[in-house]
Amino acid sequence: MTNTEQYQQKKQKTDFDAVVIGAGFSGLYMLHRLREAGFSTRVYEAGDGVGGVWYWNLYPGARCDSESIYYNYTFSDELLQEWTWSSRYPEQPEILRYLNYVADKFDLRRDIQFETRITAAHYDEENNCWSIHMEDGSSVSATYFISGVGCLSAANIPRFKGLDDFEGQWYHTGHWPHEKVDFKGKRVGVIGNGSSGVQSIPMIAQEAEQLFVFQRTPQFTIPARNHPYDPEFIQKTKENYPQIREQMKESWGGFPIAPSVRSALEDAPEVRQEVYETAWEKGGFFLTYTYHDLTMDEAANETVSDFIRSKIRETVHKPEVAEKLLPTYYFGTKRPILDTHYFETYNRENVTLIDVKSAPIEEITAKGLRTAEAEYELDVLVFATGYDGMTGPLLKIDIRGKDGLTLKEKWNEGAHVQTYLGIANAGFPNFFMITGPESPSVLANMPLAIEQHVEWIGDCVEYLRDHGIEKIEATEEAETAWSSHCREVADATLYPKADSWYTGANIAGKPRSFLIYLSVASDRIDGFVRRSLQRDMMAFLWCHSQRQCRK
Ligand code: NAP
């Protein structure tokens, strides 16, 4: 009898080999990868369609801020050739169309159960399987339980006093209605100016009668300079996709752009200015690629931060408004933002910027919003207040491993998050996270990072089956080593200094810890090998995991 046959015989009869949460970029590819390998798989999705964040984020102005020709799956040559992006940074409907196209092309829908939310998953040690429970009271069992919940799907709606009494309509950008929200003739308030706020504010301003932006922290944002692609460019890209894909995999951020090896402090101020001007004109994230030490060294960072502040002063006509918009944190240590006419929007007569750092929001009233200084009457209130990132979506589900230990307990309510590679947890056999906390993901090109995780998990479960191994579980030692490596890399950078969703500081009461593996930085620290999106990482992690995890 072969190992695989022995494995099948020993394996507890379960409803499915694998259950996956979520039908976004992660869940769709995971389903395809597992099905191709012969595993029976079921995806559960809370929404009534595929798309994940791109299904829920329908707010005005929502678009991708990674260049579209790289922001897609690379696993299928056919798909790369068939799909054509219209512009550099496509809008949400186009990305959603792409994911629907993928779902149809690979016939994925037949294994996805929509409008079904997983609320709990408990490991049954005796039978070595996961028992998975849905909101509607049903449950199924599976050998492998895989999370594709995404890093940013648990909306942060700050608990302002009085929200229930608000007589107008209110929305969170990440749970936008599928019908158009009409701002015409309305007094609209937007709380928050991260990526979602910065994208939606210029669009809402064009339609609303009055727009009040409630800003707690001024943000650095860079012009996207979106433009349609011409057919020649698309044709060339398609011809070169095999090389482009290789370059993406070899890069530290998942884009085929070579990082600079120069320090910002090596260049004379005039030269540096020229470098920044050129990148600013190109738009997109080129500015972040200009020098290697922008997020490593305070003095280097000051040069680029000053440059962007000077652009804000140039763009915003009223000096007192421009002053309020000047960020003071280190550029890049909160997620960089791309915009289309964001700062220009503050030159409009119908837009008012309100600083809620100096005069905090005290309550939502029946008629609007009251800060420590004034009350603003509003018809519509938009929460662009972000997400309980990385851990939030997982902790919303009652996940229990061995001995009934909950993930919440294991991570000590978020005070001590520790994972192995951002994929596995000691005490939770056969449970995998796609782009979980401490994974190399959100600072890179997400679809590529997701592919890497999915392929790792796919290879892993195939290996288990082919070698007759019933379960895999991270050891505590491996987890501790990985976690301390993550912290070591982060602490060598400026990232932990910012109050961002990377650190959990954006959520009231959330313990602060750095929740992301900074693969980008590990590349630049002496003594660390490049560990993230290069081809060798799979091999490295796989060998490592076999040594550390195999029981
Ligand atoms: P975010 O970056 O966390 O921004 C949230 C905003 O809400 C911040 O301005 C924050 O202020 C403010 N805020 C939160 N709680 C508040 C409170 N109690 N009072 C006043 N202001 C409050 O969230 P996001 O804009 O939704 O973006 C999250 C991430 O999603 C991005 O970083 C990005 O990774 C992703 N995203 C990507 C795209 C894209 O691809 N184009 C688009 C949207 C989102 P503070 O800064 O003071 O905390």
CSV table of N, CA, C and O in Angstrom, one decimal, residues 10-67:
chain,number,residue,atom,x,y,z
A,10,LYS,N,-6.2,5.8,6.9
A,10,LYS,CA,-6.1,6.3,8.3
A,10,LYS,C,-7.0,7.5,8.6
A,10,LYS,O,-7.4,7.8,9.7
A,11,LYS,N,-7.1,8.3,7.5
A,11,LYS,CA,-7.7,9.6,7.7
A,11,LYS,C,-9.2,9.5,8.1
A,11,LYS,O,-9.9,8.7,7.6
A,12,GLN,N,-9.5,10.3,9.1
A,12,GLN,CA,-10.9,10.3,9.6
A,12,GLN,C,-11.8,10.7,8.4
A,12,GLN,O,-11.5,11.6,7.6
A,13,LYS,N,-13.0,10.1,8.3
A,13,LYS,CA,-13.9,10.5,7.3
A,13,LYS,C,-14.4,11.9,7.6
A,13,LYS,O,-15.0,12.1,8.7
A,14,THR,N,-14.2,12.8,6.7
A,14,THR,CA,-14.7,14.2,7.0
A,14,THR,C,-15.5,14.6,5.8
A,14,THR,O,-15.5,14.0,4.7
A,15,ASP,N,-16.3,15.6,6.0
A,15,ASP,CA,-17.1,16.1,4.8
A,15,ASP,C,-16.3,16.6,3.7
A,15,ASP,O,-16.6,16.4,2.5
A,16,PHE,N,-15.2,17.3,4.0
A,16,PHE,CA,-14.3,17.8,3.0
A,16,PHE,C,-12.8,17.6,3.4
A,16,PHE,O,-12.5,17.5,4.6
A,17,ASP,N,-11.9,17.5,2.5
A,17,ASP,CA,-10.5,17.5,2.9
A,17,ASP,C,-10.2,18.9,3.4
A,17,ASP,O,-9.5,19.0,4.4
A,18,ALA,N,-10.7,19.9,2.8
A,18,ALA,CA,-10.3,21.3,3.2
A,18,ALA,C,-11.5,22.2,3.2
A,18,ALA,O,-12.3,22.1,2.3
A,19,VAL,N,-11.6,23.0,4.2
A,19,VAL,CA,-12.6,24.1,4.2
A,19,VAL,C,-11.8,25.4,4.2
A,19,VAL,O,-10.8,25.6,5.0
A,20,VAL,N,-12.2,26.3,3.4
A,20,VAL,CA,-11.5,27.6,3.2
A,20,VAL,C,-12.5,28.7,3.5
A,20,VAL,O,-13.6,28.7,3.1
A,21,ILE,N,-12.0,29.7,4.3
A,21,ILE,CA,-12.9,30.9,4.6
A,21,ILE,C,-12.6,32.0,3.6
A,21,ILE,O,-11.5,32.4,3.5
A,22,GLY,N,-13.6,32.4,2.9
A,22,GLY,CA,-13.5,33.6,2.0
A,22,GLY,C,-13.2,33.4,0.6
A,22,GLY,O,-12.4,32.5,0.2
A,23,ALA,N,-13.9,34.1,-0.3
A,23,ALA,CA,-13.8,34.0,-1.8
A,23,ALA,C,-13.1,35.2,-2.4
A,23,ALA,O,-13.6,35.7,-3.4
A,24,GLY,N,-12.1,35.7,-1.7
A,24,GLY,CA,-11.3,36.8,-2.3
A,24,GLY,C,-10.1,36.2,-3.1
A,24,GLY,O,-10.1,35.0,-3.5
A,25,PHE,N,-9.1,37.1,-3.3
A,25,PHE,CA,-8.0,36.6,-4.1
A,25,PHE,C,-7.4,35.3,-3.4
A,25,PHE,O,-7.0,34.4,-4.1
A,26,SER,N,-7.4,35.2,-2.1
A,26,SER,CA,-6.8,34.1,-1.4
A,26,SER,C,-7.6,32.8,-1.6
A,26,SER,O,-7.1,31.8,-2.0
A,27,GLY,N,-8.9,32.9,-1.2
A,27,GLY,CA,-9.8,31.8,-1.2
A,27,GLY,C,-10.0,31.2,-2.6
A,27,GLY,O,-10.0,30.0,-2.8
A,28,LEU,N,-10.1,32.1,-3.6
A,28,LEU,CA,-10.3,31.6,-5.0
A,28,LEU,C,-9.1,30.7,-5.5
A,28,LEU,O,-9.3,29.6,-6.0
A,29,TYR,N,-7.9,31.3,-5.2
A,29,TYR,CA,-6.7,30.5,-5.7
A,29,TYR,C,-6.5,29.2,-4.9
A,29,TYR,O,-6.1,28.2,-5.4
A,30,MET,N,-6.8,29.4,-3.5
A,30,MET,CA,-6.6,28.2,-2.7
A,30,MET,C,-7.5,27.1,-3.2
A,30,MET,O,-7.1,25.9,-3.2
A,31,LEU,N,-8.7,27.4,-3.5
A,31,LEU,CA,-9.7,26.4,-4.0
A,31,LEU,C,-9.2,25.8,-5.2
A,31,LEU,O,-9.2,24.5,-5.4
A,32,HIS,N,-8.7,26.6,-6.2
A,32,HIS,CA,-8.2,26.0,-7.4
A,32,HIS,C,-7.0,25.1,-7.2
A,32,HIS,O,-7.0,24.0,-7.7
A,33,ARG,N,-6.1,25.6,-6.4
A,33,ARG,CA,-4.9,24.8,-6.1
A,33,ARG,C,-5.2,23.5,-5.5
A,33,ARG,O,-4.6,22.5,-5.9
A,34,LEU,N,-6.1,23.5,-4.5
A,34,LEU,CA,-6.4,22.2,-3.8
A,34,LEU,C,-7.2,21.3,-4.7
A,34,LEU,O,-6.9,20.1,-4.7
A,35,ARG,N,-8.1,21.8,-5.4
A,35,ARG,CA,-8.9,21.0,-6.4
A,35,ARG,C,-8.0,20.3,-7.4
A,35,ARG,O,-8.2,19.1,-7.7
A,36,GLU,N,-7.1,21.1,-7.9
A,36,GLU,CA,-6.1,20.6,-8.9
A,36,GLU,C,-5.3,19.4,-8.3
A,36,GLU,O,-4.9,18.5,-9.0
A,37,ALA,N,-5.1,19.5,-7.0
A,37,ALA,CA,-4.3,18.4,-6.4
A,37,ALA,C,-5.1,17.3,-5.9
A,37,ALA,O,-4.7,16.3,-5.3
A,38,GLY,N,-6.4,17.4,-6.2
A,38,GLY,CA,-7.3,16.3,-5.9
A,38,GLY,C,-8.0,16.3,-4.5
A,38,GLY,O,-8.5,15.3,-4.0
A,39,PHE,N,-7.9,17.4,-3.8
A,39,PHE,CA,-8.5,17.5,-2.5
A,39,PHE,C,-10.0,18.1,-2.6
A,39,PHE,O,-10.2,19.0,-3.3
A,40,SER,N,-10.9,17.4,-1.9
A,40,SER,CA,-12.2,18.0,-1.9
A,40,SER,C,-12.2,19.2,-1.0
A,40,SER,O,-11.7,19.2,0.1
A,41,THR,N,-12.7,20.3,-1.6
A,41,THR,CA,-12.6,21.6,-0.9
A,41,THR,C,-13.9,22.4,-1.0
A,41,THR,O,-14.6,22.4,-2.0
A,42,ARG,N,-14.2,23.1,0.1
A,42,ARG,CA,-15.4,23.9,0.1
A,42,ARG,C,-15.0,25.3,0.7
A,42,ARG,O,-14.3,25.4,1.7
A,43,VAL,N,-15.4,26.3,-0.1
A,43,VAL,CA,-15.2,27.7,0.4
A,43,VAL,C,-16.5,28.2,0.9
A,43,VAL,O,-17.5,28.1,0.3
A,44,TYR,N,-16.4,28.9,2.1
A,44,TYR,CA,-17.6,29.6,2.6
A,44,TYR,C,-17.3,31.1,2.5
A,44,TYR,O,-16.3,31.6,2.9
A,45,GLU,N,-18.3,31.8,2.0
A,45,GLU,CA,-18.1,33.2,1.8
A,45,GLU,C,-19.4,34.0,2.3
A,45,GLU,O,-20.5,33.6,2.0
A,46,ALA,N,-19.1,35.0,3.1
A,46,ALA,CA,-20.3,35.7,3.7
A,46,ALA,C,-21.0,36.5,2.7
A,46,ALA,O,-22.3,36.7,2.8
A,47,GLY,N,-20.4,37.1,1.7
A,47,GLY,CA,-21.0,37.9,0.7
A,47,GLY,C,-21.8,37.0,-0.3
A,47,GLY,O,-21.7,35.8,-0.3
A,48,ASP,N,-22.5,37.7,-1.2
A,48,ASP,CA,-23.3,36.8,-2.2
A,48,ASP,C,-22.5,36.8,-3.5
A,48,ASP,O,-23.1,36.5,-4.6
A,49,GLY,N,-21.2,37.2,-3.5
A,49,GLY,CA,-20.4,37.1,-4.7
A,49,GLY,C,-19.0,36.9,-4.4
A,49,GLY,O,-18.6,37.1,-3.2
A,50,VAL,N,-18.1,36.6,-5.4
A,50,VAL,CA,-16.7,36.5,-5.1
A,50,VAL,C,-16.1,37.9,-5.0
A,50,VAL,O,-16.7,38.9,-5.4
A,51,GLY,N,-14.9,38.0,-4.6
A,51,GLY,CA,-14.2,39.3,-4.6
A,51,GLY,C,-13.5,39.7,-3.3
A,51,GLY,O,-12.6,40.6,-3.4
A,52,GLY,N,-14.0,39.2,-2.2
A,52,GLY,CA,-13.4,39.6,-0.9
A,52,GLY,C,-13.4,41.2,-0.8
A,52,GLY,O,-14.5,41.8,-0.9
A,53,VAL,N,-12.3,41.8,-0.4
A,53,VAL,CA,-12.3,43.2,-0.2
A,53,VAL,C,-12.9,44.0,-1.5
A,53,VAL,O,-13.5,45.0,-1.3
A,54,TRP,N,-12.7,43.4,-2.6
A,54,TRP,CA,-13.1,44.1,-3.8
A,54,TRP,C,-14.6,43.9,-4.1
A,54,TRP,O,-15.2,44.5,-4.9
A,55,TYR,N,-15.2,43.0,-3.3
A,55,TYR,CA,-16.7,42.9,-3.3
A,55,TYR,C,-17.3,43.9,-2.3
A,55,TYR,O,-18.3,44.5,-2.6
A,56,TRP,N,-16.6,44.2,-1.2
A,56,TRP,CA,-17.2,45.0,-0.2
A,56,TRP,C,-16.8,46.5,-0.3
A,56,TRP,O,-17.5,47.4,0.2
A,57,ASN,N,-15.7,46.8,-0.9
A,57,ASN,CA,-15.2,48.2,-1.0
A,57,ASN,C,-15.7,48.9,-2.2
A,57,ASN,O,-14.9,49.1,-3.2
A,58,LEU,N,-17.0,49.3,-2.2
A,58,LEU,CA,-17.5,49.9,-3.4
A,58,LEU,C,-17.6,51.4,-3.3
A,58,LEU,O,-18.3,52.1,-4.0
A,59,TYR,N,-16.9,52.0,-2.3
A,59,TYR,CA,-17.1,53.4,-2.0
A,59,TYR,C,-16.6,54.2,-3.2
A,59,TYR,O,-15.8,53.7,-4.0
A,60,PRO,N,-17.1,55.5,-3.4
A,60,PRO,CA,-16.7,56.2,-4.6
A,60,PRO,C,-15.2,56.4,-4.6
A,60,PRO,O,-14.6,56.8,-3.6
A,61,GLY,N,-14.6,56.2,-5.7
A,61,GLY,CA,-13.2,56.4,-5.9
A,61,GLY,C,-12.3,55.2,-5.6
A,61,GLY,O,-11.1,55.2,-5.7
A,62,ALA,N,-13.0,54.1,-5.1
A,62,ALA,CA,-12.2,52.9,-4.8
A,62,ALA,C,-11.4,52.4,-6.0
A,62,ALA,O,-12.1,52.1,-7.0
A,63,ARG,N,-10.2,52.3,-5.9
A,63,ARG,CA,-9.4,51.7,-7.0
A,63,ARG,C,-8.1,51.2,-6.4
A,63,ARG,O,-7.7,51.5,-5.3
A,64,CYS,N,-7.5,50.4,-7.2
A,64,CYS,CA,-6.3,49.7,-6.8
A,64,CYS,C,-5.1,50.7,-6.8
A,64,CYS,O,-5.1,51.6,-7.6
A,65,ASP,N,-4.2,50.6,-5.8
A,65,ASP,CA,-3.0,51.4,-5.9
A,65,ASP,C,-1.7,50.6,-6.2
A,65,ASP,O,-0.6,51.1,-6.0
A,66,SER,N,-1.9,49.4,-6.7
A,66,SER,CA,-0.7,48.7,-7.2
A,66,SER,C,-1.0,48.7,-8.7
A,66,SER,O,-2.2,48.6,-9.2
A,67,GLU,N,0.0,48.8,-9.6
A,67,GLU,CA,-0.2,48.8,-11.0
A,67,GLU,C,-0.9,47.5,-11.5
A,67,GLU,O,-0.5,46.4,-11.1
